[in-house]
Amino acid sequence: MAGGIKRGALIGCGFFSLNHLHGWQDVRGAQIVAVCDLDSHKAEAVGRDFGVEAVFTDAETMLAQTNLDFVDVATTPPSHRALVERVCSHGLAVICQKPIADTYEDAKAMVDAARSAGVPFLIHENFRWQMGFVRIKAELDAGRIGTPRFARLSFRHGFDVYATQPYLATIERFVLMDLGIHLYDVARHLMGEVDHLACETASLRPGVAGEDSFTSLLRHTSGAVSLVDCSFASTIHPEPFPATLAWIEGDKGTLELTTDLCLRIHTADGKVAESVDPPVPAWGERPWHTIQDSVIRFQSHVVDVLNGTADPQPSGRDNLNTLALTLASYDAMQERRMIDMAQWQEQQ
Ligand SMILES: NC(=O)c1ccc[n+]([C@@H]2O[C@H](COP(=O)([O-])OP(=O)(O)OC[C@H]3O[C@@H](n4cnc5c(N)ncnc54)[C@H](O)[C@@H]3O)[C@@H](O)[C@H]2O)c1
């Protein structure tokens, strides 16, 4: 697989796939040569708009008939396991959109399939690839604020996400699975593994089937504590969507990521501020550009993984622990108790 342009296929030509397709066009070292969607109109439209000639409505037919290095799965979770297992059976590297799966059992099976096939398996967890979080991780690794002891990650807005993703209003497990999983990945990435957690959820907006807000308290194995909160039913002016607010305290200082995309570093030497507002891609637009830029960053990383120069960030295996936090949050809410994560994972 080393060297040369990597040949990729995209499965799932829906709402978010357009970011994938544009992103792949911006990334050096990889090219999408085939697309597939159960809906022929969507597959054909994407093929036409992105100049991809090989268009399929059946993933197996595409995998059997196309010379590929990797497959990018951008469908919704119910199809993830079957598609990832199929791709692995062809010995190809696979990327799967978050959430990896609806159940821990399915996610484990996907990780096992990739391990057995000996292929790289990445989860498209682009939040940790947002410029603000890339900078925060670098500062934490450099010891700028010492040992991290407390974090708050907060994603609150009132943006109409249902206009472009109508299925979000119908799913029973909503905001924790859709957005919480991103925040939990970032919390683990920055603050380490979680020992136990508590969670409260609420359903605020009429007509939305699942929970549309949650507040979680995480105790990390390091002893640090994180507060992770999210609401899709907040009235805030100006509308901060899709920005995440972060506040991380260490024993030597504090890192602050504001919703206007500024990173402030507070230490004994005073406060310094820098912009973490990324460039708007030629195909992108504000305020989506932070997400769009993170897709490009993630995909560039995928090329490094395919070339054997980087380890997956995150891998499917790593993402099992993130999914565990998300699923355990529902148990914490329903059973009104703290969940011990080691115990929870043993029971699965
Ligand atoms: N990382 C992010 O920032 C981000 C943002 C939005 C959505 N997402 C994720 O992206 C995924 C897709 O979301 P979306 O809003 O684009 O969904 P969507 O419903 O618009 O698109 C999914 C597409 O997959 C196709 N599909 C389903 N099963 C298939 C199969 N077996 N073979 C071929 N095609 C199949 C459907 O026909 C549909 O066109 C979800 O998992 C969602 O959580 C991620």
Coordinates of C-alpha atoms and ligand atoms in Angstrom, one line a residue:
M1 CA 0.0 0.0 0.0
A2 CA 3.0 2.3 0.4
G3 CA 3.7 5.1 -2.1
G4 CA 1.5 6.5 -4.9
I5 CA -1.9 8.1 -4.8
K6 CA -4.2 6.0 -2.6
R7 CA -7.4 4.9 -4.4
G8 CA -10.5 5.3 -2.2
A9 CA -14.2 4.7 -2.4
L10 CA -17.0 6.5 -0.5
I11 CA -20.1 4.7 0.7
G12 CA -23.0 6.9 1.6
C13 CA -23.7 10.0 -0.5
G14 CA -25.9 11.9 2.0
F15 CA -25.6 15.3 3.8
F16 CA -22.2 15.0 5.4
S17 CA -20.5 13.1 2.6
L18 CA -20.2 16.4 0.6
N19 CA -17.6 17.5 3.2
H20 CA -15.8 14.2 2.8
L21 CA -15.8 14.5 -1.0
H22 CA -14.6 18.1 -1.1
G23 CA -12.0 17.3 1.6
W24 CA -10.6 14.4 -0.4
Q25 CA -10.2 16.7 -3.4
D26 CA -8.1 19.0 -1.2
V27 CA -5.9 16.3 0.3
R28 CA -2.7 15.3 -1.3
G29 CA -2.0 11.6 -1.7
A30 CA -5.5 10.2 -2.0
Q31 CA -8.3 10.2 -4.6
I32 CA -11.9 9.0 -4.5
V33 CA -12.4 6.8 -7.5
A34 CA -15.8 5.2 -6.8
V35 CA -18.9 6.2 -4.9
C36 CA -21.8 4.1 -3.7
D37 CA -25.3 4.9 -2.2
L38 CA -28.4 2.7 -2.0
D39 CA -30.2 5.7 -3.6
S40 CA -29.0 5.8 -7.2
H41 CA -30.0 9.5 -7.6
K42 CA -27.7 10.5 -4.8
A43 CA -24.8 8.4 -6.0
E44 CA -25.2 9.6 -9.6
A45 CA -25.4 13.3 -8.5
V46 CA -22.3 13.0 -6.4
G47 CA -20.5 11.1 -9.2
R48 CA -21.4 13.9 -11.6
D49 CA -20.6 16.8 -9.3
F50 CA -17.2 15.4 -8.2
G51 CA -16.1 13.8 -11.5
V52 CA -16.2 10.2 -10.2
E53 CA -17.1 7.8 -13.0
A54 CA -17.5 4.6 -11.1
V55 CA -20.9 4.9 -9.4
F56 CA -22.6 2.0 -7.6
T57 CA -25.8 1.3 -5.5
D58 CA -24.3 -1.9 -4.0
A59 CA -21.2 -1.9 -1.8
E60 CA -20.2 -5.5 -2.5
T61 CA -20.4 -5.0 -6.3
M62 CA -18.2 -1.9 -6.0
L63 CA -15.7 -3.7 -3.8
A64 CA -15.5 -6.7 -6.2
Q65 CA -15.2 -4.5 -9.3
T66 CA -12.9 -1.7 -8.2
N67 CA -9.2 -1.6 -7.5
L68 CA -9.0 0.2 -4.1
D69 CA -6.7 1.0 -1.2
F70 CA -9.3 2.3 1.3
V71 CA -13.0 2.8 1.8
D72 CA -14.6 5.8 3.5
V73 CA -18.0 4.9 5.1
A74 CA -20.2 7.9 5.6
T75 CA -23.6 6.3 6.2
T76 CA -25.6 6.4 9.4
P77 CA -24.8 3.9 12.2
P78 CA -27.3 1.1 11.5
S79 CA -25.3 0.1 8.3
H80 CA -21.8 0.6 9.8
R81 CA -21.1 -2.9 11.0
A82 CA -22.1 -4.7 7.9
L83 CA -20.2 -2.3 5.7
V84 CA -17.1 -2.2 7.7
E85 CA -17.0 -6.0 8.0
R86 CA -17.5 -6.3 4.2
V87 CA -14.7 -3.8 3.5
C88 CA -12.4 -5.7 5.9
S89 CA -13.2 -9.0 4.1
H90 CA -11.7 -7.4 1.0
G91 CA -8.5 -6.6 2.9
L92 CA -8.9 -2.8 2.6
A93 CA -8.2 0.0 5.1
V94 CA -11.5 1.4 6.3
I95 CA -12.7 4.7 7.8
C96 CA -16.1 4.9 9.5
Q97 CA -18.1 8.0 10.5
K98 CA -19.0 8.4 14.1
P99 CA -20.8 7.1 16.0
I100 CA -19.0 3.8 15.2
A101 CA -22.1 1.8 16.0
D102 CA -25.4 1.9 18.0
T103 CA -24.2 -1.0 20.3
Y104 CA -21.0 -1.9 22.0
E105 CA -21.3 -5.5 20.6
D106 CA -21.4 -4.2 17.0
A107 CA -18.5 -1.9 17.6
K108 CA -16.4 -4.7 19.1
A109 CA -17.2 -6.9 16.1
M110 CA -16.0 -4.2 13.7
V111 CA -12.7 -3.8 15.6
D112 CA -12.3 -7.6 15.6
A113 CA -12.9 -7.7 11.9
A114 CA -10.3 -5.1 11.2
R115 CA -7.8 -6.8 13.5
S116 CA -8.4 -10.2 11.9
A117 CA -8.0 -8.7 8.4
G118 CA -4.9 -6.8 9.5
V119 CA -6.2 -3.5 8.0
P120 CA -6.1 0.0 9.5
F121 CA -9.5 1.0 10.9
L122 CA -10.1 4.7 11.7
I123 CA -13.1 6.5 13.1
H124 CA -13.9 9.9 11.5
E125 CA -13.8 11.8 14.8
N126 CA -13.0 15.2 13.4
F127 CA -13.7 17.3 16.5
R128 CA -10.2 16.4 17.9
W129 CA -8.9 17.7 14.5
Q130 CA -10.5 21.1 14.9
M131 CA -7.7 23.7 15.0
G132 CA -8.6 24.8 18.6
F133 CA -8.3 21.3 19.9
V134 CA -5.1 20.5 17.9
R135 CA -3.5 23.6 19.6
I136 CA -4.8 22.7 23.1
K137 CA -3.5 19.2 22.8
A138 CA -0.1 20.6 21.7
E139 CA 0.0 23.0 24.7
L140 CA -1.0 20.2 27.1
D141 CA 1.7 17.9 25.7
A142 CA 4.3 20.7 26.0
G143 CA 3.3 21.1 29.7
R144 CA 2.3 24.7 29.3
I145 CA -0.4 24.5 32.0
G146 CA 1.3 21.7 34.0
T147 CA -0.9 18.7 35.1
P148 CA -4.5 19.0 33.9
R149 CA -6.9 18.9 36.8
F150 CA -10.2 20.1 35.5
A151 CA -11.9 20.5 32.1
R152 CA -15.2 21.9 30.8
L153 CA -16.3 21.1 27.3
S154 CA -19.5 22.8 26.3
F155 CA -21.5 22.7 23.0
R156 CA -24.7 24.7 23.3
H157 CA -26.8 26.2 20.5
G158 CA -30.3 26.5 19.0
F159 CA -29.3 26.0 15.4
D160 CA -31.9 24.1 13.2
V161 CA -29.9 20.9 12.6
Y162 CA -33.1 19.1 11.7
A163 CA -33.4 21.0 8.4
T164 CA -30.4 19.2 6.8
Q165 CA -30.5 16.0 9.0
P166 CA -34.2 15.3 9.6
Y167 CA -33.5 11.8 11.0
L168 CA -32.0 13.5 14.1
A169 CA -35.5 14.4 15.3
T170 CA -36.6 10.8 15.1
I171 CA -33.9 8.9 16.8
E172 CA -34.5 7.7 20.4
R173 CA -30.9 8.2 21.5
F174 CA -30.0 11.5 20.1
V175 CA -27.6 14.2 21.4
L176 CA -25.3 11.9 23.4
M177 CA -24.8 9.6 20.4
D178 CA -24.7 12.4 17.8
L179 CA -22.6 15.1 19.6
G180 CA -21.8 13.8 23.0
I181 CA -19.6 11.2 21.4
H182 CA -17.5 13.9 19.8
L183 CA -17.1 15.7 23.2
Y184 CA -16.2 12.4 25.0
D185 CA -13.6 11.7 22.4
V186 CA -12.0 15.1 22.9
A187 CA -12.3 14.7 26.7
R188 CA -10.4 11.4 26.6
H189 CA -7.9 12.8 24.0
L190 CA -7.1 15.7 26.3
M191 CA -7.6 14.4 29.8
G192 CA -7.1 10.6 29.6
E193 CA -9.3 7.6 30.3
V194 CA -12.4 7.8 32.5
D195 CA -12.8 5.9 35.7
H196 CA -16.5 6.7 36.4
L197 CA -19.2 9.1 35.2
A198 CA -22.6 10.5 36.0
C199 CA -25.0 12.0 33.5
E200 CA -28.3 14.0 33.4
T201 CA -30.3 14.4 30.1
A202 CA -33.3 16.4 29.1
S203 CA -35.7 16.6 26.1
L204 CA -36.5 20.2 25.7
R205 CA -37.6 20.9 22.1
P206 CA -41.1 19.7 21.1
G207 CA -41.2 17.2 18.2
V208 CA -37.7 15.8 18.9
A209 CA -37.9 12.2 20.0
G210 CA -34.7 11.7 21.9
E211 CA -32.8 13.8 24.5
D212 CA -31.6 17.1 23.1
S213 CA -29.4 18.1 26.1
F214 CA -27.1 16.5 28.6
T215 CA -24.7 17.3 31.4
S216 CA -22.0 14.7 32.4
L217 CA -19.5 14.6 35.1
L218 CA -16.4 12.5 34.4
R219 CA -13.7 11.4 36.9
H220 CA -10.5 10.5 34.9
T221 CA -8.1 7.8 36.0
S222 CA -5.6 10.6 36.6
G223 CA -7.9 12.1 39.2
A224 CA -8.9 15.0 37.0
V225 CA -12.5 15.9 36.6
S226 CA -14.4 17.0 33.4
L227 CA -17.7 18.6 33.0
V228 CA -19.1 17.9 29.6
D229 CA -22.4 19.6 28.6
C230 CA -24.4 20.0 25.4
S231 CA -27.7 21.5 24.4
F232 CA -29.4 21.7 21.0
A233 CA -32.2 23.8 22.5
S234 CA -30.4 27.0 23.8
T235 CA -31.1 30.5 22.9
I236 CA -27.7 32.3 22.6
H237 CA -27.0 35.5 20.8
P238 CA -25.0 35.5 18.6
E239 CA -25.7 31.9 17.8
P240 CA -22.4 30.0 18.6
F241 CA -23.1 26.9 16.4
P242 CA -21.0 24.8 15.7
A243 CA -18.3 26.0 18.2
T244 CA -17.3 24.2 21.3
L245 CA -16.3 26.2 24.4
A246 CA -13.4 24.7 26.4
W247 CA -11.8 25.6 29.7
I248 CA -8.9 23.4 31.0
E249 CA -7.2 24.1 34.3
G250 CA -3.8 22.7 35.2
D251 CA -1.6 23.2 38.2
K252 CA 0.4 25.9 36.3
G253 CA -2.3 27.6 34.2
T254 CA -5.5 27.5 32.2
L255 CA -6.4 27.1 28.6
E256 CA -9.6 28.7 27.3
L257 CA -11.2 28.2 23.9
T258 CA -13.9 30.7 23.2
T259 CA -16.8 30.3 20.9
D260 CA -15.4 33.1 18.8
L261 CA -12.4 30.8 18.0
C262 CA -9.8 32.4 20.3
L263 CA -7.4 30.4 22.4
R264 CA -6.4 32.1 25.6
I265 CA -3.5 30.8 27.6
H266 CA -3.4 32.0 31.2
T267 CA -0.1 31.3 33.1
A268 CA 1.9 33.0 35.9
D269 CA 3.4 35.1 33.1
G270 CA 0.0 36.6 32.2
K271 CA -2.5 36.0 29.4
V272 CA -1.7 35.4 25.7
A273 CA -4.4 35.0 23.0
E274 CA -4.2 33.6 19.5
S275 CA -6.8 33.0 16.8
V276 CA -7.7 29.4 16.1
D277 CA -10.1 30.4 13.3
P278 CA -9.1 28.3 10.4
P279 CA -9.1 29.4 6.8
V280 CA -12.5 28.9 5.0
P281 CA -11.9 26.2 2.3
A282 CA -12.6 27.4 -1.2
W283 CA -15.7 25.1 -1.2
G284 CA -16.7 25.9 2.4
E285 CA -18.5 28.7 4.3
R286 CA -18.8 30.2 7.8
P287 CA -19.7 29.0 10.3
W288 CA -19.2 25.4 9.0
H289 CA -15.5 26.1 8.1
T290 CA -14.2 24.9 11.5
I291 CA -15.8 21.5 10.8
Q292 CA -14.8 21.5 7.1
D293 CA -11.2 22.4 8.0
S294 CA -11.2 19.5 10.6
V295 CA -12.4 17.1 7.9
I296 CA -9.4 18.0 5.7
R297 CA -7.0 17.7 8.7
F298 CA -8.4 14.3 9.6
Q299 CA -8.2 13.1 6.0
S300 CA -4.6 14.3 5.6
H301 CA -3.9 12.2 8.7
V302 CA -5.6 9.2 7.0
V303 CA -3.2 9.5 4.2
D304 CA -0.3 9.4 6.7
V305 CA -1.8 6.3 8.2
L306 CA -2.2 4.7 4.8
N307 CA 1.5 5.5 4.1
G308 CA 2.5 3.9 7.4
T309 CA 3.9 7.2 8.9
A310 CA 1.2 7.7 11.6
D311 CA -1.0 5.7 13.9
P312 CA -4.8 6.1 13.6
Q313 CA -6.2 9.1 15.5
P314 CA -8.5 7.7 16.6
S315 CA -8.5 4.0 15.8
G316 CA -11.6 1.9 16.0
R317 CA -10.1 0.2 19.0
D318 CA -9.6 3.5 20.8
N319 CA -13.1 4.6 19.9
L320 CA -14.6 1.6 21.7
N321 CA -13.8 3.5 25.0
T322 CA -15.5 6.6 23.7
L323 CA -18.6 4.7 22.7
A324 CA -18.6 3.0 26.1
L325 CA -18.8 6.5 27.8
T326 CA -21.7 7.4 25.5
L327 CA -23.7 4.3 26.1
A328 CA -22.9 4.2 29.8
S329 CA -24.3 7.8 30.1
Y330 CA -27.7 6.5 29.2
D331 CA -27.4 3.9 32.0
A332 CA -26.2 6.5 34.4
M333 CA -29.3 8.6 33.6
Q334 CA -31.8 5.8 33.7
E335 CA -30.4 4.1 36.8
R336 CA -29.7 7.4 38.6
R337 CA -26.2 6.3 39.6
M338 CA -22.5 6.7 38.9
I339 CA -21.2 4.2 36.4
D340 CA -17.8 2.5 37.0
M341 CA -16.4 2.3 33.4
A342 CA -14.1 -0.8 34.0
Q343 CA -17.1 -2.7 35.4
W344 CA -19.4 -1.5 32.6
Q345 CA -17.0 -2.7 29.9
E346 CA -16.5 -6.0 31.6
Q347 CA -20.3 -6.6 31.5
Q348 CA -20.5 -6.0 27.8
Ligands
LIG1 N1 -18.2 14.2 11.9 C1 -19.2 15.2 11.8 O1 -19.0 16.3 12.1 C2 -20.5 14.7 11.3 C3 -21.5 15.7 11.0 C4 -22.7 15.2 10.5 C5 -23.0 13.9 10.3 N2 -22.0 13.0 10.7 C6 -22.2 11.5 10.6 O2 -22.2 11.2 9.3 C7 -23.0 10.0 9.1 C8 -24.0 10.3 8.0 O3 -24.8 11.3 8.3 P1 -25.7 12.1 7.2 O4 -26.4 13.2 7.9 O5 -24.8 12.4 6.0 O6 -26.8 11.0 6.8 P2 -27.7 10.9 5.5 O7 -28.9 10.1 5.8 O8 -27.9 12.2 4.9 O9 -26.7 10.1 4.5 C9 -26.5 8.7 4.6 C10 -26.5 8.0 3.2 O10 -26.1 6.7 3.4 C11 -26.8 5.9 2.4 N3 -26.7 4.5 2.9 C12 -27.2 4.0 4.0 N4 -26.9 2.6 4.0 C13 -26.2 2.4 2.9 C14 -25.6 1.2 2.4 N5 -25.7 0.0 3.0 N6 -24.9 1.3 1.2 C15 -24.8 2.5 0.6 N7 -25.4 3.6 1.0 C16 -26.1 3.6 2.2 C17 -28.2 6.5 2.5 O11 -28.9 6.2 1.3 C18 -27.9 8.0 2.6 O12 -27.8 8.6 1.3 C19 -23.8 9.8 10.5 O13 -23.1 8.7 11.1 C20 -23.6 11.1 11.2 O14 -23.5 10.9 12.6 C21 -20.8 13.4 11.2

